[in-house]
XYZ file of C-alpha atoms in Angstrom:
665
model
C 64.792 54.769 140.327
C 63.629 58.373 139.742
C 66.409 59.657 141.990
C 68.980 57.571 140.103
C 67.824 58.997 136.766
C 68.011 62.563 138.070
C 71.512 61.884 139.430
C 72.620 60.523 136.041
C 71.484 63.673 134.256
C 72.458 66.368 136.749
C 75.786 65.153 138.184
C 77.675 66.064 134.964
C 76.041 69.516 135.123
C 77.202 69.932 138.730
C 80.696 68.853 137.711
C 80.668 71.414 134.900
C 79.616 74.212 137.266
C 82.236 73.329 139.883
C 85.119 73.046 137.405
C 83.926 75.958 135.277
C 83.208 78.478 138.023
C 85.692 77.467 140.697
C 88.403 75.677 138.709
C 90.997 78.394 139.238
C 90.233 78.449 142.967
C 90.269 74.710 143.694
C 93.021 73.912 141.194
C 93.401 71.596 138.206
C 93.755 68.381 140.222
C 90.568 68.990 142.177
C 88.697 69.838 138.963
C 89.863 66.583 137.381
C 88.935 64.472 140.380
C 85.521 66.088 140.923
C 84.358 65.827 137.301
C 85.826 62.346 136.799
C 84.462 61.114 140.138
C 80.963 62.274 139.200
C 81.261 60.526 135.831
C 82.318 57.255 137.470
C 79.167 57.403 139.605
C 77.037 58.270 136.571
C 78.514 55.427 134.497
C 77.796 52.864 137.226
C 74.245 54.161 137.671
C 73.722 53.998 133.885
C 74.447 50.279 133.880
C 72.036 49.902 136.806
C 69.292 51.579 134.758
C 70.197 49.483 131.709
C 69.785 46.206 133.585
C 66.614 47.460 135.297
C 64.846 48.912 132.232
C 66.297 47.176 129.164
C 67.106 43.740 130.573
C 64.613 43.806 133.426
C 60.853 43.861 133.628
C 60.487 47.605 134.190
C 58.444 49.595 131.690
C 59.159 53.066 130.416
C 59.903 55.515 133.265
C 58.907 59.172 133.066
C 60.375 61.641 135.560
C 58.778 65.085 135.491
C 61.151 67.889 136.442
C 58.963 70.964 135.968
C 56.338 72.605 133.806
C 58.237 74.340 131.023
C 56.180 76.233 128.404
C 52.413 76.717 128.313
C 51.010 79.025 125.637
C 47.584 78.497 124.115
C 47.350 74.937 122.830
C 51.108 74.515 123.175
C 51.869 72.797 126.452
C 55.162 71.094 127.177
C 56.917 70.038 130.336
C 60.492 69.232 131.238
C 60.571 65.482 131.788
C 62.986 62.569 131.453
C 61.714 59.708 129.289
C 63.695 56.544 130.077
C 62.879 53.506 127.979
C 65.163 50.873 126.474
C 66.484 53.240 123.807
C 67.396 55.827 126.449
C 68.918 53.153 128.690
C 71.168 52.020 125.819
C 72.254 55.604 125.183
C 72.914 56.049 128.913
C 75.411 53.183 128.763
C 77.039 54.440 125.557
C 77.332 58.108 126.512
C 78.284 57.779 130.162
C 80.631 54.811 129.889
C 82.658 56.433 127.123
C 82.532 59.871 128.758
C 83.717 58.426 132.077
C 86.674 56.710 130.411
C 87.493 59.836 128.384
C 87.536 61.888 131.601
C 89.884 59.353 133.197
C 92.107 59.169 130.118
C 92.310 62.966 129.914
C 93.892 63.161 133.379
C 97.012 61.670 131.820
C 96.728 63.031 128.292
C 96.150 66.672 129.300
C 98.616 66.535 132.194
C 100.781 69.412 130.924
C 97.959 71.678 129.727
C 97.585 74.805 131.893
C 93.829 75.061 131.226
C 92.707 71.660 132.510
C 89.806 72.968 134.646
C 88.238 74.543 131.557
C 88.787 71.359 129.542
C 87.147 69.091 132.113
C 84.298 71.563 132.533
C 83.654 71.404 128.784
C 83.724 67.586 128.813
C 81.093 67.483 131.556
C 78.979 70.106 129.781
C 79.131 68.019 126.604
C 77.963 64.957 128.539
C 75.109 66.840 130.217
C 73.877 68.225 126.881
C 73.859 64.759 125.335
C 71.985 63.350 128.319
C 69.372 66.080 127.939
C 68.998 65.009 124.318
C 68.589 61.273 124.920
C 66.215 61.685 127.895
C 63.943 64.126 126.079
C 60.208 63.549 126.289
C 59.395 66.000 123.508
C 61.024 67.543 120.467
C 61.682 70.940 122.054
C 63.619 69.370 124.912
C 65.528 67.309 122.361
C 66.323 70.488 120.435
C 67.688 72.062 123.619
C 70.080 69.149 124.129
C 70.794 69.131 120.387
C 71.974 72.746 120.459
C 73.810 72.193 123.740
C 75.831 69.429 122.112
C 76.617 71.790 119.237
C 77.808 74.484 121.635
C 79.960 72.068 123.632
C 81.513 70.665 120.453
C 82.400 74.205 119.377
C 84.092 74.849 122.717
C 85.998 71.536 122.707
C 87.102 71.536 119.060
C 88.371 75.091 119.516
C 89.787 74.415 122.986
C 93.252 75.514 121.834
C 91.748 78.760 120.557
C 95.122 80.442 119.990
C 95.750 77.885 117.244
C 94.161 79.321 114.040
C 93.328 75.904 112.573
C 91.491 74.910 115.786
C 89.403 78.088 115.785
C 88.588 77.623 112.088
C 87.582 73.981 112.662
C 85.311 74.960 115.555
C 83.610 77.598 113.408
C 83.213 75.140 110.554
C 81.566 72.527 112.776
C 79.246 75.142 114.272
C 78.181 76.646 110.932
C 77.700 73.368 109.034
C 75.564 72.056 111.868
C 73.411 75.180 111.722
C 72.417 74.118 108.210
C 71.138 70.811 109.528
C 69.586 72.434 112.587
C 67.553 74.737 110.323
C 65.913 71.660 108.826
C 65.432 70.085 112.256
C 63.683 73.222 113.554
C 61.349 73.289 110.541
C 60.658 69.599 111.105
C 59.628 70.311 114.702
C 57.267 73.044 113.490
C 55.846 70.599 110.947
C 55.227 67.919 113.574
C 53.365 70.411 115.756
C 51.308 71.611 112.792
C 50.315 68.074 111.760
C 49.729 66.547 115.187
C 49.047 69.538 117.436
C 51.782 68.454 119.844
C 55.505 67.800 120.066
C 55.237 65.318 122.928
C 56.468 61.898 121.813
C 53.649 60.049 123.517
C 50.967 62.146 121.824
C 52.653 62.229 118.411
C 53.333 58.477 118.295
C 49.763 57.672 119.332
C 48.385 59.944 116.598
C 50.856 58.593 114.014
C 49.321 55.115 114.267
C 46.116 56.383 112.618
C 47.529 59.327 110.664
C 47.320 57.821 107.183
C 44.206 56.042 105.814
C 44.203 52.264 105.919
C 45.737 50.451 102.975
C 43.217 50.165 100.168
C 41.098 53.081 101.382
C 40.590 56.113 99.201
C 43.447 58.538 99.700
C 42.543 62.053 100.634
C 44.116 64.536 98.245
C 43.223 67.575 100.333
C 46.224 69.733 101.183
C 47.000 69.876 104.898
C 50.163 71.971 104.858
C 51.784 74.641 102.677
C 55.556 74.212 102.674
C 57.878 76.333 100.519
C 54.960 77.129 98.236
C 53.936 73.470 97.854
C 50.443 72.373 98.901
C 50.954 68.925 100.425
C 48.404 66.283 101.354
C 48.829 64.032 104.388
C 51.191 61.528 102.780
C 53.466 64.146 101.225
C 53.346 66.319 104.328
C 54.663 63.527 106.559
C 57.388 62.834 103.982
C 58.438 66.480 104.017
C 58.507 66.566 107.815
C 60.584 63.367 108.001
C 63.060 64.698 105.442
C 63.428 67.926 107.429
C 64.081 65.939 110.598
C 66.594 63.823 108.686
C 68.297 66.996 107.498
C 69.088 67.730 111.136
C 70.388 64.177 111.551
C 72.610 64.589 108.485
C 74.307 67.598 110.048
C 74.932 66.103 113.476
C 75.914 62.662 112.166
C 78.066 64.040 109.333
C 76.259 62.369 106.464
C 77.153 62.962 102.832
C 76.950 66.656 101.825
C 77.004 67.821 105.471
C 80.062 65.762 106.433
C 82.805 68.339 105.900
C 83.060 69.435 109.543
C 83.882 66.007 110.951
C 87.514 65.529 109.806
C 88.425 69.078 110.835
C 87.094 68.337 114.332
C 90.391 66.493 114.828
C 91.945 69.867 115.679
C 90.681 69.454 119.245
C 92.523 67.305 121.809
C 92.353 63.577 121.067
C 90.029 62.747 124.018
C 87.546 65.185 122.464
C 87.666 63.220 119.214
C 86.867 60.019 121.099
C 83.917 61.632 122.869
C 82.469 63.295 119.755
C 82.958 60.339 117.411
C 82.090 57.462 119.696
C 79.395 58.522 122.113
C 77.903 61.963 121.801
C 77.510 64.319 118.890
C 77.617 62.036 115.866
C 75.271 59.487 117.441
C 72.619 62.156 118.017
C 71.366 61.933 114.424
C 71.032 58.159 114.597
C 69.170 58.507 117.888
C 66.808 61.097 116.377
C 65.758 58.888 113.464
C 65.415 55.855 115.741
C 63.304 57.805 118.239
C 61.080 59.148 115.471
C 60.778 55.720 113.792
C 56.939 55.701 114.110
C 56.874 58.788 111.880
C 59.495 57.583 109.400
C 57.560 54.349 108.932
C 54.725 56.441 107.507
C 56.921 57.655 104.648
C 58.381 55.111 102.258
C 60.135 57.920 100.366
C 61.866 59.258 103.478
C 63.189 55.782 104.338
C 64.562 55.391 100.812
C 66.345 58.753 101.107
C 67.823 57.734 104.474
C 69.049 54.465 102.947
C 70.618 56.110 99.887
C 72.370 58.846 101.875
C 73.664 56.288 104.375
C 74.998 53.998 101.636
C 76.707 56.850 99.792
C 78.232 58.101 103.051
C 79.595 54.656 103.935
C 81.230 54.349 100.509
C 82.442 57.955 100.204
C 84.095 58.138 103.623
C 85.742 54.753 103.139
C 87.293 55.860 99.834
C 88.739 58.985 101.427
C 90.089 56.997 104.379
C 92.166 54.887 101.985
C 94.773 57.611 101.412
C 94.750 59.787 104.548
C 98.064 60.070 106.382
C 96.959 61.720 109.643
C 96.272 58.902 112.097
C 93.284 60.714 113.612
C 91.765 61.608 110.240
C 91.818 57.975 109.140
C 89.764 57.069 112.205
C 87.539 60.120 111.684
C 86.569 59.053 108.168
C 86.028 55.586 109.564
C 83.446 57.088 111.919
C 81.729 58.826 109.026
C 81.593 55.530 107.117
C 80.253 53.543 110.083
C 77.514 56.119 110.601
C 76.500 55.422 107.019
C 75.990 51.774 108.002
C 73.709 52.851 110.847
C 71.556 55.001 108.572
C 71.235 52.207 106.018
C 69.897 50.024 108.827
C 67.459 52.760 109.851
C 66.331 53.286 106.265
C 65.656 49.586 105.746
C 63.644 49.383 108.967
C 66.236 47.410 110.939
C 66.177 49.877 113.811
C 67.463 47.403 116.384
C 70.459 46.565 114.199
C 71.230 50.278 113.774
C 71.257 50.957 117.512
C 73.220 47.759 118.100
C 75.958 48.962 115.751
C 75.866 52.344 117.508
C 76.339 50.462 120.795
C 79.278 48.303 119.666
C 80.824 51.101 117.604
C 81.089 53.258 120.721
C 83.453 50.742 122.320
C 85.821 50.050 119.463
C 85.820 53.582 118.045
C 86.579 55.145 121.437
C 89.288 52.489 121.826
C 90.838 53.380 118.458
C 90.827 57.119 119.141
C 92.303 56.776 122.620
C 94.947 54.383 121.264
C 95.756 56.971 118.594
C 96.131 59.517 121.385
C 98.481 57.135 123.173
C 100.570 56.838 119.986
C 100.656 60.614 119.546
C 101.615 60.976 123.204
C 104.470 58.503 122.665
C 105.941 60.220 119.582
C 105.906 63.768 120.941
C 102.737 64.998 119.232
C 103.375 63.611 115.739
C 100.175 62.605 113.876
C 101.492 61.815 110.386
C 101.806 58.041 109.977
C 104.526 58.550 107.361
C 106.756 59.707 110.233
C 106.033 56.716 112.439
C 106.738 53.007 111.951
C 108.446 50.425 114.119
C 106.621 51.451 117.310
C 105.377 47.964 118.261
C 108.307 47.015 120.579
C 108.183 50.391 122.351
C 104.467 50.699 123.182
C 103.285 47.096 123.419
C 100.124 47.713 125.436
C 98.963 50.428 123.051
C 99.740 48.176 120.082
C 97.659 45.283 121.375
C 94.756 47.512 122.343
C 94.733 49.131 118.894
C 94.965 45.655 117.378
C 91.790 44.673 119.256
C 90.048 47.831 118.018
C 91.127 47.052 114.458
C 89.918 43.451 114.682
C 86.571 44.787 115.902
C 86.048 47.490 113.268
C 87.125 45.283 110.375
C 84.712 42.551 111.467
C 86.890 39.584 112.352
C 84.958 36.510 113.436
C 83.940 32.985 112.557
C 81.225 33.020 109.871
C 77.877 31.381 110.709
C 78.932 30.860 114.344
C 77.956 34.098 116.089
C 81.494 34.202 117.498
C 83.556 37.256 116.721
C 84.546 40.750 117.677
C 81.860 43.405 118.193
C 81.993 44.810 114.661
C 81.704 41.328 113.148
C 78.356 40.801 114.845
C 76.799 44.247 114.429
C 78.112 45.304 111.011
C 77.390 42.000 109.295
C 73.780 42.012 110.411
C 73.285 45.444 108.817
C 74.702 44.192 105.515
C 72.371 41.182 105.634
C 69.419 43.424 106.536
C 70.170 45.700 103.577
C 70.117 42.709 101.244
C 66.940 41.239 102.736
C 64.912 44.447 102.899
C 62.061 45.223 100.519
C 63.466 48.671 99.755
C 63.864 49.493 96.041
C 67.470 50.536 96.784
C 68.394 47.448 98.804
C 70.736 46.155 96.087
C 72.519 49.495 95.854
C 72.864 49.734 99.636
C 74.137 46.154 99.945
C 76.789 46.720 97.257
C 77.995 49.985 98.747
C 78.262 48.481 102.235
C 80.257 45.445 101.088
C 82.680 47.656 99.157
C 82.946 49.939 102.205
C 83.707 46.875 104.365
C 86.614 45.990 102.073
C 87.941 49.551 102.171
C 87.490 49.685 105.958
C 89.644 46.601 106.346
C 92.295 48.063 104.044
C 92.685 51.461 105.698
C 92.443 50.016 109.216
C 95.260 47.520 108.599
C 97.166 50.198 106.674
C 97.105 52.268 109.857
C 98.433 49.331 111.900
C 101.210 48.504 109.438
C 102.338 52.124 108.895
C 102.336 52.924 112.599
C 103.699 49.815 114.300
C 105.560 47.792 111.664
C 108.543 48.349 109.406
C 111.545 50.502 110.087
C 111.184 53.625 112.261
C 110.686 56.714 110.115
C 110.764 59.196 113.003
C 113.920 61.087 113.950
C 116.439 59.505 116.297
C 115.513 62.014 119.028
C 111.829 61.114 118.838
C 112.500 57.367 118.833
C 114.807 57.751 121.803
C 111.985 59.236 123.873
C 109.173 56.900 122.741
C 107.471 55.558 125.859
C 104.317 53.776 126.919
C 101.438 55.826 128.318
C 100.817 55.917 132.080
C 98.291 53.557 133.656
C 95.672 56.321 133.965
C 95.603 56.342 130.135
C 95.926 52.573 129.666
C 93.125 51.560 132.043
C 90.366 53.064 129.848
C 91.853 51.174 126.891
C 91.613 47.851 128.755
C 87.960 48.472 129.658
C 87.010 49.514 126.123
C 88.836 46.492 124.726
C 86.506 44.224 126.711
C 83.526 45.889 125.036
C 85.180 45.680 121.604
C 85.665 41.947 122.082
C 82.496 40.822 123.841
C 79.716 43.411 123.347
C 78.510 41.844 120.109
C 78.373 38.269 121.363
C 76.781 39.166 124.711
C 74.079 41.613 123.616
C 73.369 40.755 119.971
C 70.351 38.570 120.720
C 68.663 41.364 122.622
C 69.086 44.136 120.079
C 67.913 42.275 116.970
C 67.484 38.585 117.786
C 64.623 36.565 119.210
C 64.429 38.730 122.335
C 63.868 41.836 120.186
C 60.296 42.636 121.266
C 60.894 41.937 124.960
C 64.076 44.002 124.954
C 62.838 47.111 123.159
C 59.341 47.127 124.724
C 57.983 49.499 122.078
C 60.886 51.983 122.251
C 61.446 51.373 118.513
C 58.793 50.890 115.855
C 58.193 47.187 115.329
C 56.052 45.305 112.850
C 56.274 41.947 111.078
C 57.342 43.798 107.935
C 60.096 45.965 109.376
C 61.771 43.697 111.896
C 63.319 41.634 109.074
C 64.190 38.970 111.633
C 62.931 36.111 109.514
C 64.691 37.489 106.453
C 68.207 38.054 107.654
C 68.414 34.627 109.190
C 67.749 33.101 105.760
C 69.891 35.135 103.368
C 72.026 33.193 100.855
C 75.308 31.896 102.245
C 77.345 34.047 99.860
C 75.553 37.165 101.116
C 76.303 36.237 104.719
C 79.951 35.556 103.771
C 80.392 38.732 101.708
C 81.548 41.039 104.546
C 83.993 38.364 105.759
C 85.396 37.967 102.235
C 85.648 41.764 101.904
C 87.508 41.933 105.217
C 90.017 39.271 104.117
C 90.535 40.996 100.760
C 91.219 44.352 102.429
C 93.644 42.800 104.912
C 95.634 40.920 102.245
C 95.854 44.013 100.049
C 97.076 46.173 102.939
C 99.609 43.518 103.960
C 100.973 43.278 100.433
C 101.220 47.047 99.925
C 102.705 48.018 103.282
C 104.619 44.913 104.422
C 105.446 42.747 101.409
C 105.945 45.491 98.810
C 106.148 48.958 100.448
C 107.062 50.641 97.158
C 103.716 49.685 95.575
C 101.588 52.502 97.133
C 103.961 55.180 95.830
C 103.966 53.577 92.381
C 100.161 53.408 92.271
C 99.844 57.021 93.435
C 102.118 58.166 90.627
C 100.378 56.013 88.009
C 96.898 57.197 89.045
C 97.729 60.703 90.176
C 94.308 62.147 89.345
C 92.420 59.556 91.375
C 94.928 59.804 94.225
C 94.586 63.598 94.430
C 90.796 63.290 94.148
C 90.685 61.002 97.197
C 93.419 62.834 99.098
C 91.466 66.082 98.693
C 88.255 64.404 99.925
C 86.459 64.574 96.567
C 87.161 68.345 96.591
C 84.065 69.065 98.666
C 85.829 71.721 100.723
C 86.970 73.491 97.560
C 83.508 73.170 96.015
C 81.760 74.579 99.077
C 84.351 77.321 99.309
C 83.558 78.308 95.713
C 79.782 77.987 95.977
C 79.097 79.305 99.470
C 82.067 80.693 101.378
C 83.500 83.092 98.799
C 80.114 84.471 97.657
C 79.104 84.934 101.305
C 82.349 86.787 101.984
C 81.880 88.968 98.887
C 78.302 89.795 99.865
C 79.382 90.501 103.434
C 82.245 92.725 102.302
C 79.935 94.638 99.938
C 77.328 95.189 102.656
C 80.059 96.232 105.074
C 81.864 98.637 102.750
C 78.968 99.997 100.702
C 75.886 99.437 102.828
C 77.216 99.999 106.321
C 80.234 102.161 105.589
C 79.231 104.380 102.686
C 75.432 104.617 103.052
C 74.544 104.096 106.728
C 77.646 105.599 108.274
C 78.276 107.996 105.372
C 74.821 109.591 105.463
C 74.068 108.778 109.064
C 76.244 109.296 112.144
C 79.503 109.843 110.307
C 77.897 112.184 107.730
C 76.200 114.362 110.335
C 79.356 114.422 112.435
C 81.389 115.452 109.383
C 79.036 118.358 108.593
C 79.175 119.558 112.204
C 82.972 119.388 112.069
C 83.004 121.429 108.820
C 80.843 124.155 110.365
C 82.841 124.287 113.575
C 86.115 124.378 111.626
C 84.937 127.482 109.775
C 83.613 129.115 112.937
C 86.851 128.437 114.787
C 88.808 130.267 112.091
C 87.040 133.493 113.130
C 88.704 133.365 116.532
C 92.320 134.083 115.575
C 93.614 135.694 118.781
C 94.898 138.860 116.997
C 93.722 142.211 118.503
C 93.584 144.060 115.194
C 91.230 141.375 113.778
C 88.838 141.958 116.663
C 89.159 145.773 116.277
C 88.445 145.453 112.572
C 85.322 143.370 113.227
C 84.170 145.930 115.831
C 84.636 148.792 113.326
C 82.673 146.866 110.685
C 79.920 146.300 113.245
C 79.823 149.962 114.227
C 79.759 151.014 110.558
C 76.895 148.587 109.885
C 74.979 149.869 112.919
C 75.427 153.541 111.931
C 74.382 152.726 108.363
C 71.263 150.945 109.600
C 70.337 153.874 111.891
C 70.845 156.437 109.111
C 68.802 154.461 106.612
C 66.121 153.857 109.227
C 65.739 157.550 110.097
C 65.457 158.527 106.410
C 62.329 156.433 106.104
């Protein structure tokens, strides 16, 4: 099993090195086949590990690679920690990455830089695998930053396109804000526990705070930003700093602005980032550190509130977007909000279960969107589509399955339904049943978000595939179905979108919870919520289903029955429409508060500090004075004989005068 785990982690790295270093020598086809072939092997091995560790009797496996850093009391090694949580992430990351590699063979067929693209995909996968197999926080941070680097390279893959380069920079910079908090959180963990190894930290966390009812120690244990914090407040501060990193990677409210712009990269990149790798890293971080978060009631409340606001905010923006990829991107942002609500309410199994099912139907939706874009010659605006259903039937049905999954279609109270019906509904029920002081707020926001999700998802279907064609005659004449190399990944993902919830739900949060997770997530009678969300009121259990129906009927009426209604509403409520269309004006606000002042400060330091002071009085100033002196000296050498004779006469006169004056004394 150790060899299998090492192969899972290092084969994508080998694929990256082969395609990246020798891609021009071996050619694009060889690069595609090598990287994709390695990913097929890795995906199969990931399922082997999943059945062996998560569904089998095997306990947590630790594979030591090498001793990494040893300095004083700080001692950390490079090791792979494979428990149930890691095994689940193996399946998510490698299955989706494998299918994205395969899909990209067809989608990127005409791109001249395919070796570089496939090298980046494999690098992205390797970085994410380093993150999810980490045995300590420093190793996780290495994978964390590797994912950030790979996302920068992939989003800006078409670097000659200004919008792609700007989007890559935006993603990189916004994530640095979150990473600053994550780094401080790592320092805080080491300061409080004397280690960053998960095993050591989690063991110490069990007895970190005094027992309930005991006298609380008010003695300060850490000084953070000028605040003297005792044990309880210190652990809260550390958890919030760690969550700050999760907010950046998982595009939560306030640090979400990079995610929609990431659509500037090729569509397969969007599927990989949004479904399996980068955005799930924040959810994984909070789930992995659940023993610490359980020590801070305040931190869990903050996670819940931010998640609920994100789910609602992103859903409102998705209502009016016209770019087919941006609609799905805001959907991702909203679904991540659901996952963080589950984490904040202590339903960790439900959060990871939604991450698991979401990977299938979100990758399916993105790759279907790529198939649509491929069919209509690169067009992404849904207002220029319509009537595509008869022309790309396979893509239509696959996107229909993805839509049924994300909107949560199923039979209430039966456990029968698409993946999103099983996983999303249980989060809504958990939010209602939790003992959190913000449970009511979270429940309300999630139900409203479910209604909006249904509306914008069916709006996408109706605008793209139904009605009269709105594309030009030339485009419609060339509309064609994608090749089988692009359709096959859709078929496989569709199976997961249909069956993943029904097959695996009982393991992730049901009666097999403890046996399945085997301590990989924090568990206690209070935080499992299993007894609670099996006994919620019937109306609560029905609420997401009712919201789904309401969203579907509204979308059908506005885009099939009465297509003129959306335009009328937009004109009648122009302020609200522009507010949503411009994404609550966060980009403009951040541009005013941060970007422009930073540019002004940078320009001032460049012009005044660097140019006028440093260069003016330093190298450039000295060089200018030397040039002045040499210019004057050069003027003495004119090349005229009578000038030289005149100077010689003056010299002789001066010498004679000096001799005469000298002899007189």
